[in-house]
CSV table of C-alpha atoms and ligand atoms in Angstrom, one decimal:
chain,number,residue,atom,x,y,z
T,1,MET,CA,8.1,102.1,-108.0
T,2,SER,CA,7.5,99.4,-110.6
T,3,ALA,CA,4.4,97.4,-110.2
T,4,LEU,CA,6.6,94.3,-110.4
T,5,PHE,CA,7.8,94.9,-106.9
T,6,GLU,CA,4.5,95.5,-105.2
T,7,PRO,CA,3.3,92.8,-102.8
T,8,TYR,CA,0.3,90.7,-103.8
T,9,THR,CA,-2.1,89.1,-101.4
T,10,LEU,CA,-4.4,86.1,-102.1
T,11,ARG,CA,-6.5,84.9,-99.2
T,12,GLU,CA,-4.2,85.2,-96.1
T,13,VAL,CA,-0.9,84.8,-98.0
T,14,THR,CA,1.2,87.9,-99.1
T,15,ILE,CA,3.7,87.4,-101.8
T,16,PRO,CA,6.4,90.1,-101.6
T,17,ASN,CA,6.6,90.8,-105.4
T,18,ARG,CA,5.4,89.7,-108.8
T,19,VAL,CA,8.5,88.0,-110.0
T,20,TRP,CA,7.7,84.3,-109.7
T,21,MET,CA,9.4,81.0,-110.6
T,22,PRO,CA,7.3,78.5,-112.5
T,23,PRO,CA,7.5,74.7,-111.8
T,24,MET,CA,10.5,73.2,-113.6
T,25,CYS,CA,11.3,69.5,-113.2
T,26,GLN,CA,14.9,68.8,-112.4
T,27,TYR,CA,14.7,65.0,-113.1
T,28,SER,CA,17.2,64.5,-110.3
T,29,ALA,CA,15.6,62.1,-107.7
T,30,ALA,CA,16.4,58.5,-107.3
T,31,PRO,CA,14.4,56.3,-109.8
T,32,GLU,CA,13.5,53.6,-107.3
T,33,GLY,CA,13.9,52.5,-103.7
T,34,PRO,CA,13.3,54.3,-100.4
T,35,LEU,CA,14.6,57.7,-101.9
T,36,ALA,CA,12.3,57.5,-105.0
T,37,GLY,CA,10.7,61.0,-105.5
T,38,VAL,CA,12.6,62.5,-102.5
T,39,PRO,CA,14.2,65.9,-103.0
T,40,GLN,CA,18.0,65.8,-102.9
T,41,ASP,CA,20.8,68.3,-102.3
T,42,TRP,CA,20.4,69.5,-105.9
T,43,HIS,CA,16.8,70.5,-105.3
T,44,PHE,CA,17.7,72.3,-102.1
T,45,ALA,CA,20.6,74.3,-103.7
T,46,HIS,CA,18.5,75.1,-106.8
T,47,TYR,CA,15.5,76.5,-105.0
T,48,ALA,CA,17.5,78.1,-102.2
T,49,ALA,CA,19.5,80.1,-104.8
T,50,ARG,CA,16.4,81.5,-106.4
T,51,ALA,CA,15.0,82.4,-103.0
T,52,ALA,CA,18.2,84.2,-102.0
T,53,GLY,CA,17.9,86.0,-105.4
T,54,GLY,CA,14.7,87.7,-104.4
T,55,THR,CA,12.1,85.6,-106.2
T,56,GLY,CA,8.8,86.4,-104.7
T,57,LEU,CA,7.2,83.0,-105.1
T,58,ILE,CA,8.7,79.7,-106.2
T,59,VAL,CA,6.5,77.0,-107.5
T,60,VAL,CA,8.4,73.7,-106.8
T,61,GLU,CA,8.5,71.4,-109.8
T,62,ALA,CA,5.8,69.0,-110.8
T,63,SER,CA,5.6,66.5,-107.9
T,64,ALA,CA,3.8,63.3,-108.6
T,65,VAL,CA,0.8,62.3,-106.6
T,66,SER,CA,1.6,58.6,-107.2
T,67,PRO,CA,4.7,56.7,-108.5
T,68,GLU,CA,3.0,56.1,-111.9
T,69,GLY,CA,2.1,59.8,-112.1
T,70,ARG,CA,5.8,60.8,-112.6
T,71,ILE,CA,6.9,62.2,-116.0
T,72,SER,CA,10.2,60.3,-115.5
T,73,PRO,CA,11.4,57.9,-112.9
T,74,TYR,CA,13.6,60.7,-111.7
T,75,ASP,CA,10.7,63.1,-110.8
T,76,LEU,CA,9.9,64.4,-107.3
T,77,GLY,CA,6.9,62.8,-105.6
T,78,ILE,CA,4.6,63.7,-102.8
T,79,TRP,CA,3.0,60.4,-102.0
T,80,ASN,CA,4.9,59.5,-98.8
T,81,ASP,CA,6.3,60.9,-95.6
T,82,THR,CA,10.0,60.6,-96.5
T,83,GLN,CA,9.3,63.0,-99.3
T,84,VAL,CA,7.4,65.4,-97.0
T,85,GLU,CA,10.4,65.5,-94.6
T,86,ALA,CA,12.8,66.4,-97.4
T,87,PHE,CA,10.4,69.1,-98.8
T,88,ARG,CA,10.3,70.6,-95.3
T,89,ARG,CA,14.0,71.6,-95.5
T,90,ILE,CA,13.2,73.5,-98.7
T,91,THR,CA,10.1,75.3,-97.5
T,92,ARG,CA,11.8,76.3,-94.3
T,93,PHE,CA,14.6,78.0,-96.2
T,94,LEU,CA,12.4,79.6,-98.7
T,95,SER,CA,10.1,81.0,-96.0
T,96,ALA,CA,13.1,82.2,-94.0
T,97,GLN,CA,14.2,84.2,-97.1
T,98,GLY,CA,10.7,85.7,-97.5
T,99,THR,CA,9.9,83.7,-100.6
T,100,VAL,CA,6.5,82.0,-100.6
T,101,PRO,CA,6.8,78.3,-101.2
T,102,ALA,CA,4.3,76.7,-103.6
T,103,ILE,CA,4.3,73.2,-105.1
T,104,GLN,CA,2.8,71.8,-108.3
T,105,LEU,CA,0.8,68.6,-107.8
T,106,ALA,CA,0.9,66.5,-110.9
T,107,HIS,CA,0.0,63.3,-112.7
T,108,ALA,CA,1.7,62.7,-116.0
T,109,GLY,CA,-1.0,60.5,-117.5
T,110,ARG,CA,0.0,59.1,-120.9
T,111,LYS,CA,3.2,61.1,-121.0
T,112,ALA,CA,4.6,59.3,-118.0
T,113,ALA,CA,7.6,57.0,-117.7
T,114,THR,CA,10.1,58.9,-120.0
T,115,ASP,CA,13.8,59.3,-119.7
T,116,GLN,CA,15.6,62.5,-118.5
T,117,PRO,CA,15.4,65.1,-121.3
T,118,TRP,CA,19.1,65.3,-121.5
T,119,LYS,CA,19.2,61.6,-122.3
T,120,GLY,CA,16.6,62.1,-125.1
T,121,GLY,CA,13.4,61.8,-123.1
T,122,ALA,CA,12.3,58.6,-124.7
T,123,PRO,CA,9.5,56.4,-123.1
T,124,LEU,CA,11.1,53.8,-120.9
T,125,GLY,CA,10.2,50.2,-120.6
T,126,PRO,CA,10.2,48.1,-117.4
T,127,ASP,CA,13.9,47.2,-117.9
T,128,ALA,CA,14.8,50.9,-117.4
T,129,TYR,CA,12.5,51.9,-114.5
T,130,GLY,CA,9.5,52.5,-116.8
T,131,TRP,CA,5.9,51.4,-116.3
T,132,ARG,CA,2.6,51.4,-118.2
T,133,SER,CA,1.0,54.8,-118.4
T,134,LEU,CA,-2.6,55.7,-117.6
T,135,ALA,CA,-5.0,58.0,-119.5
T,136,PRO,CA,-8.6,58.8,-120.2
T,137,SER,CA,-8.4,56.9,-123.4
T,138,PRO,CA,-6.0,54.3,-125.0
T,139,VAL,CA,-4.6,56.9,-127.4
T,140,ALA,CA,-0.8,57.4,-127.5
T,141,PHE,CA,0.6,60.9,-127.4
T,142,ASP,CA,2.7,60.3,-130.5
T,143,ASP,CA,4.5,57.5,-132.5
T,144,ARG,CA,7.2,57.3,-129.9
T,145,HIS,CA,4.9,56.8,-126.9
T,146,PRO,CA,3.2,53.4,-126.2
T,147,GLU,CA,-0.5,53.2,-126.0
T,148,PRO,CA,-1.7,54.0,-122.4
T,149,ASP,CA,-4.1,52.0,-120.3
T,150,GLU,CA,-7.6,53.5,-120.2
T,151,LEU,CA,-8.6,54.4,-116.6
T,152,THR,CA,-11.7,52.8,-115.1
T,153,VAL,CA,-14.1,55.0,-113.2
T,154,GLY,CA,-12.7,53.4,-110.1
T,155,GLN,CA,-9.2,54.3,-111.0
T,156,ILE,CA,-10.3,57.9,-111.7
T,157,GLN,CA,-11.7,58.1,-108.2
T,158,GLU,CA,-8.4,56.7,-106.9
T,159,VAL,CA,-6.4,59.4,-108.6
T,160,VAL,CA,-8.8,62.1,-107.3
T,161,GLY,CA,-8.0,60.7,-103.8
T,162,GLN,CA,-4.3,60.8,-104.6
T,163,PHE,CA,-4.4,64.5,-105.4
T,164,ALA,CA,-6.2,65.2,-102.1
T,165,ALA,CA,-3.7,63.1,-100.1
T,166,ALA,CA,-0.8,64.9,-101.9
T,167,ALA,CA,-2.3,68.3,-101.0
T,168,ARG,CA,-2.5,67.2,-97.3
T,169,ARG,CA,1.1,66.2,-97.4
T,170,ALA,CA,2.1,69.5,-99.2
T,171,LEU,CA,0.5,71.4,-96.3
T,172,ASP,CA,2.3,69.2,-93.8
T,173,ALA,CA,5.5,69.9,-95.7
T,174,GLY,CA,5.1,73.7,-95.1
T,175,PHE,CA,3.9,74.9,-98.6
T,176,GLU,CA,1.7,78.0,-98.5
T,177,ILE,CA,0.2,77.5,-102.0
T,178,ALA,CA,-0.7,74.4,-104.0
T,179,GLU,CA,-0.9,74.4,-107.8
T,180,ILE,CA,-2.8,71.7,-109.7
T,181,HIS,CA,-1.1,70.7,-112.9
T,182,GLY,CA,-3.8,70.9,-115.5
T,183,ALA,CA,-1.6,71.7,-118.4
T,184,HIS,CA,1.0,70.4,-121.0
T,185,GLY,CA,-0.8,67.2,-122.0
T,186,TYR,CA,-0.6,65.6,-118.6
T,187,LEU,CA,-3.5,63.7,-117.1
T,188,ILE,CA,-5.9,66.5,-116.2
T,189,ASN,CA,-5.2,68.2,-119.6
T,190,GLU,CA,-5.8,64.9,-121.3
T,191,PHE,CA,-9.3,64.7,-119.8
T,192,LEU,CA,-10.1,68.3,-120.7
T,193,SER,CA,-9.2,68.0,-124.4
T,194,PRO,CA,-11.4,66.1,-126.9
T,195,HIS,CA,-8.1,65.4,-128.8
T,196,SER,CA,-7.0,63.0,-126.0
T,197,ASN,CA,-10.3,62.2,-124.3
T,198,HIS,CA,-12.4,59.8,-126.4
T,199,ARG,CA,-14.5,58.4,-123.5
T,200,THR,CA,-18.2,57.8,-123.8
T,201,ASP,CA,-19.0,57.7,-120.1
T,202,ALA,CA,-19.5,60.6,-117.6
T,203,TYR,CA,-15.9,61.7,-118.0
T,204,GLY,CA,-15.8,62.2,-121.8
T,205,GLY,CA,-17.8,63.6,-124.7
T,206,SER,CA,-19.4,66.9,-123.8
T,207,TYR,CA,-17.5,69.9,-122.3
T,208,GLU,CA,-19.3,69.2,-118.9
T,209,ASN,CA,-18.1,65.6,-118.9
T,210,ARG,CA,-14.5,66.4,-120.0
T,211,THR,CA,-14.1,69.0,-117.3
T,212,ARG,CA,-15.6,66.6,-114.6
T,213,PHE,CA,-12.3,65.0,-113.6
T,214,ALA,CA,-10.5,68.4,-113.3
T,215,LEU,CA,-13.3,69.8,-111.1
T,216,GLU,CA,-13.4,66.7,-108.9
T,217,VAL,CA,-9.7,67.1,-108.3
T,218,VAL,CA,-10.1,70.8,-107.6
T,219,ASP,CA,-12.9,70.1,-105.1
T,220,ALA,CA,-11.0,67.3,-103.4
T,221,VAL,CA,-7.9,69.4,-103.0
T,222,ARG,CA,-9.8,72.5,-101.9
T,223,GLU,CA,-11.5,70.4,-99.2
T,224,VAL,CA,-8.2,69.6,-97.5
T,225,TRP,CA,-6.3,72.8,-98.5
T,226,PRO,CA,-7.0,75.4,-95.8
T,227,ASP,CA,-9.3,78.4,-96.5
T,228,ASP,CA,-6.5,80.8,-95.7
T,229,LYS,CA,-4.2,79.4,-98.3
T,230,PRO,CA,-4.4,80.0,-102.0
T,231,LEU,CA,-4.9,77.3,-104.7
T,232,PHE,CA,-3.6,77.8,-108.3
T,233,PHE,CA,-4.4,75.8,-111.4
T,234,ARG,CA,-2.1,75.6,-114.4
T,235,ILE,CA,-3.8,75.4,-117.7
T,236,SER,CA,-2.9,75.0,-121.3
T,237,ALA,CA,-5.1,77.7,-122.8
T,238,THR,CA,-5.0,76.0,-126.2
T,239,ASP,CA,-3.9,72.8,-127.8
T,240,TRP,CA,-2.9,74.9,-130.8
T,241,LEU,CA,-5.1,72.7,-133.0
T,242,GLU,CA,-7.3,74.1,-135.8
T,243,ASP,CA,-10.0,71.6,-135.0
T,244,GLY,CA,-10.8,69.0,-132.3
T,245,GLY,CA,-8.8,70.5,-129.5
T,246,TRP,CA,-9.2,72.5,-126.3
T,247,THR,CA,-9.6,76.2,-127.2
T,248,PRO,CA,-9.1,79.6,-125.7
T,249,ASP,CA,-12.9,80.0,-125.5
T,250,ASP,CA,-13.0,76.7,-123.5
T,251,THR,CA,-10.3,78.3,-121.2
T,252,VAL,CA,-12.3,81.4,-120.5
T,253,ARG,CA,-15.4,79.4,-119.7
T,254,PHE,CA,-13.5,77.0,-117.5
T,255,ALA,CA,-11.6,79.7,-115.7
T,256,GLY,CA,-14.9,81.1,-114.3
T,257,GLU,CA,-15.8,77.6,-113.1
T,258,LEU,CA,-12.5,77.0,-111.5
T,259,HIS,CA,-12.8,80.3,-109.7
T,260,ALA,CA,-16.2,79.4,-108.5
T,261,HIS,CA,-14.8,76.1,-107.2
T,262,GLY,CA,-12.1,77.9,-105.1
T,263,VAL,CA,-9.2,78.2,-107.5
T,264,ASP,CA,-7.6,81.6,-106.7
T,265,LEU,CA,-5.3,82.1,-109.6
T,266,LEU,CA,-5.0,80.7,-113.1
T,267,ASP,CA,-1.4,80.0,-114.3
T,268,VAL,CA,-1.8,80.3,-118.0
T,269,SER,CA,0.4,78.3,-120.3
T,270,THR,CA,-0.4,76.5,-123.6
T,271,GLY,CA,0.2,73.4,-125.6
T,272,GLY,CA,1.8,70.0,-124.8
T,273,ASN,CA,-1.3,67.8,-125.5
T,274,ALA,CA,-1.1,67.5,-129.3
T,275,SER,CA,2.1,66.5,-131.1
T,276,GLY,CA,3.3,68.0,-134.3
T,277,VAL,CA,1.5,71.3,-133.9
T,278,ARG,CA,3.0,74.6,-135.0
T,279,ILE,CA,3.3,77.1,-132.1
T,280,PRO,CA,4.1,80.7,-132.9
T,281,THR,CA,6.6,81.3,-130.1
T,282,GLY,CA,8.2,84.7,-129.4
T,283,PRO,CA,8.7,87.1,-126.5
T,284,GLY,CA,5.6,86.9,-124.3
T,285,TYR,CA,3.7,84.8,-126.8
T,286,GLN,CA,1.4,83.3,-124.1
T,287,VAL,CA,0.6,86.6,-122.3
T,288,PRO,CA,-2.5,87.4,-124.5
T,289,PHE,CA,-4.1,84.1,-123.3
T,290,ALA,CA,-3.7,85.1,-119.6
T,291,ALA,CA,-4.8,88.7,-120.3
T,292,ARG,CA,-7.9,87.5,-122.0
T,293,VAL,CA,-8.9,85.3,-119.0
T,294,LYS,CA,-8.3,88.3,-116.7
T,295,ALA,CA,-10.2,90.7,-118.8
T,296,GLU,CA,-13.2,88.4,-119.3
T,297,THR,CA,-13.5,86.7,-115.9
T,298,ARG,CA,-11.7,89.1,-113.5
T,299,MET,CA,-9.9,86.0,-112.2
T,300,PRO,CA,-6.3,86.6,-111.1
T,301,VAL,CA,-3.8,85.2,-113.6
T,302,ALA,CA,0.0,84.7,-114.0
T,303,ALA,CA,1.6,84.9,-117.3
T,304,VAL,CA,4.5,82.7,-118.5
T,305,GLY,CA,6.6,82.0,-121.6
T,306,LEU,CA,9.6,83.9,-122.9
T,307,ILE,CA,9.4,86.7,-120.4
T,308,THR,CA,13.0,87.6,-119.9
T,309,GLU,CA,13.4,91.4,-119.8
T,310,ALA,CA,12.8,93.6,-116.8
T,311,GLU,CA,10.9,96.3,-118.8
T,312,GLN,CA,8.8,93.6,-120.6
T,313,ALA,CA,7.9,91.9,-117.3
T,314,ALA,CA,7.0,95.3,-115.6
T,315,LYS,CA,4.7,96.3,-118.5
T,316,ILE,CA,2.8,93.0,-118.3
T,317,VAL,CA,1.9,93.7,-114.7
T,318,ALA,CA,1.5,97.5,-115.0
T,319,ASN,CA,-0.9,97.1,-118.0
T,320,GLY,CA,-3.0,94.6,-116.0
T,321,GLU,CA,-2.4,91.8,-118.4
T,322,ALA,CA,-1.4,89.6,-115.5
T,323,ASP,CA,-1.1,89.9,-111.8
T,324,ALA,CA,2.4,88.3,-111.8
T,325,VAL,CA,4.9,87.0,-114.2
T,326,LEU,CA,6.7,83.6,-114.1
T,327,LEU,CA,10.2,83.4,-115.5
T,328,GLY,CA,11.4,79.8,-116.2
T,329,ARG,CA,14.5,79.4,-118.2
T,330,GLU,CA,15.6,83.0,-117.4
T,331,LEU,CA,15.7,82.1,-113.7
T,332,LEU,CA,17.8,79.0,-114.5
T,333,ARG,CA,20.3,81.3,-116.2
T,334,ASN,CA,20.2,84.0,-113.5
T,335,PRO,CA,18.9,83.1,-110.0
T,336,SER,CA,19.1,86.8,-108.9
T,337,TRP,CA,17.0,88.1,-111.9
T,338,ALA,CA,14.5,89.7,-109.5
T,339,ARG,CA,17.3,91.6,-107.8
T,340,HIS,CA,18.8,92.8,-111.1
T,341,ALA,CA,15.4,93.8,-112.3
T,342,ALA,CA,14.8,95.8,-109.2
T,343,ARG,CA,18.0,97.6,-109.6
T,344,GLN,CA,17.2,98.4,-113.3
T,345,LEU,CA,13.6,99.5,-112.7
T,346,GLY,CA,14.1,101.2,-109.4
T,347,GLY,CA,12.4,98.8,-107.0
T,348,ALA,CA,13.6,96.6,-104.1
T,349,VAL,CA,13.6,93.0,-103.3
T,350,ARG,CA,14.8,91.5,-100.0
T,351,VAL,CA,18.5,90.8,-100.0
T,352,PRO,CA,19.9,88.3,-97.6
T,353,GLU,CA,21.9,89.9,-94.8
T,354,GLN,CA,24.9,87.8,-95.8
T,355,TYR,CA,24.9,89.6,-99.2
T,356,HIS,CA,24.4,93.2,-98.0
T,357,ARG,CA,27.9,94.1,-99.0
T,358,SER,CA,27.1,93.2,-102.6
S,1,FNR,C1,9.5,73.2,-117.5
S,1,FNR,N1,8.1,73.5,-117.5
S,1,FNR,C2,7.2,72.9,-116.6
S,1,FNR,N2,5.9,73.2,-116.5
S,1,FNR,C3,5.1,72.7,-115.6
S,1,FNR,O1,4.0,73.0,-115.5
S,1,FNR,N3,5.7,71.8,-114.7
S,1,FNR,C4,6.9,71.4,-114.7
S,1,FNR,O2,7.4,70.6,-113.9
S,1,FNR,C5,7.8,71.9,-115.8
S,1,FNR,N4,9.1,71.5,-115.9
S,1,FNR,C6,9.9,72.2,-116.7
S,1,FNR,C7,11.3,71.9,-116.7
S,1,FNR,C8,12.2,72.7,-117.5
S,1,FNR,C9,13.7,72.4,-117.4
S,1,FNR,C10,11.7,73.7,-118.3
S,1,FNR,C11,12.6,74.6,-119.0
S,1,FNR,C12,10.3,74.0,-118.3
S,1,FNR,C13,7.5,74.7,-118.2
S,1,FNR,C14,7.9,76.0,-117.4
S,1,FNR,O3,7.2,76.0,-116.2
S,1,FNR,C15,7.5,77.2,-118.3
S,1,FNR,O4,6.2,77.2,-118.5
S,1,FNR,C16,8.2,77.3,-119.6
S,1,FNR,O5,9.6,77.0,-119.4
S,1,FNR,C17,8.0,78.6,-120.3
S,1,FNR,O6,8.6,79.7,-119.6
S,1,FNR,P1,10.0,80.3,-119.9
S,1,FNR,O7,11.1,79.3,-119.7
S,1,FNR,O8,10.0,80.7,-121.4
S,1,FNR,O9,10.1,81.5,-119.0
């Protein structure tokens, strides 16, 4: 049987296979009012379909730990109990299908308050549900984005507390795994990288200072996240900058520290923190970053980015480059990708009873 269809256990949670869905924002919640950040019918149908299709683990999209931590006013949030109640419907269904429900906890930092991507994704002013964004330093992401407000040390501590509160709510909502969003140029990534972090206090400057906020978030989340449940961290392994950015060497070093602080698996992506960089994309182009972390630290990793073919995915796992693969856009195109891959490779995924005649 292909390694893709072997179960995988982290702490006390067993994931039925290695075909996983990465977090993908749907930008489909209400922008304000009592339903702000609350999962809707769309979210339920979207996640339910990928669970029925045999996906082993679904990481629910970036869910903001505070209203101002949303990438867009239409993002999901996990800062109140109405949101928890709506997430419960999703986790219940996923668990009933044998799919492990995970959620990505996020703060968008200086890339917050933008429009839905299909409307152009431009930063929004207060007249269009926008707000002033927060960041380690008052440095805009690009010419389009406004300058963010620099977080005070008190505000940094507040955000750490928001991540912990969000983790508590995620547990209450029935999630088995929490993932901290440390990638793609959002708040945690902004602290890590010298490209976006120009602080001169305890949270900026040296590698130790730039990684302080991320580790404080990890510690605060791990404290409320039960010992029997895994914690993931998504990282951008490189800013893709020649100079002055976060590097693959930094990632390897940091992976070891994250592991020691109770992170069980590194979800290895790249980029998003520096505008205008050239990224050599192609099939599996981010896999080598994940493979290097695994080889040099022995920390479990998941690989993501242009993994679309069954043979390609199976090889990544069989070669030990990653413990699992995450398929994003391919799962948007084909919710039953895991089932098709199992047929092609000679494996099996759980099929809902209702579909046995298929
Ligand atoms: C994303 N991606 C993403 N990443 C993340 O960490 N949190 C998120 O909420 C989102 N949202 C999101 C929305 C949409 C519509 C897309 C297409 C992507 C990135 C995603 O998780 C994945 O890393 C990339 O899509 C690359 O993988 P694929 O699509 O090449 O398999």
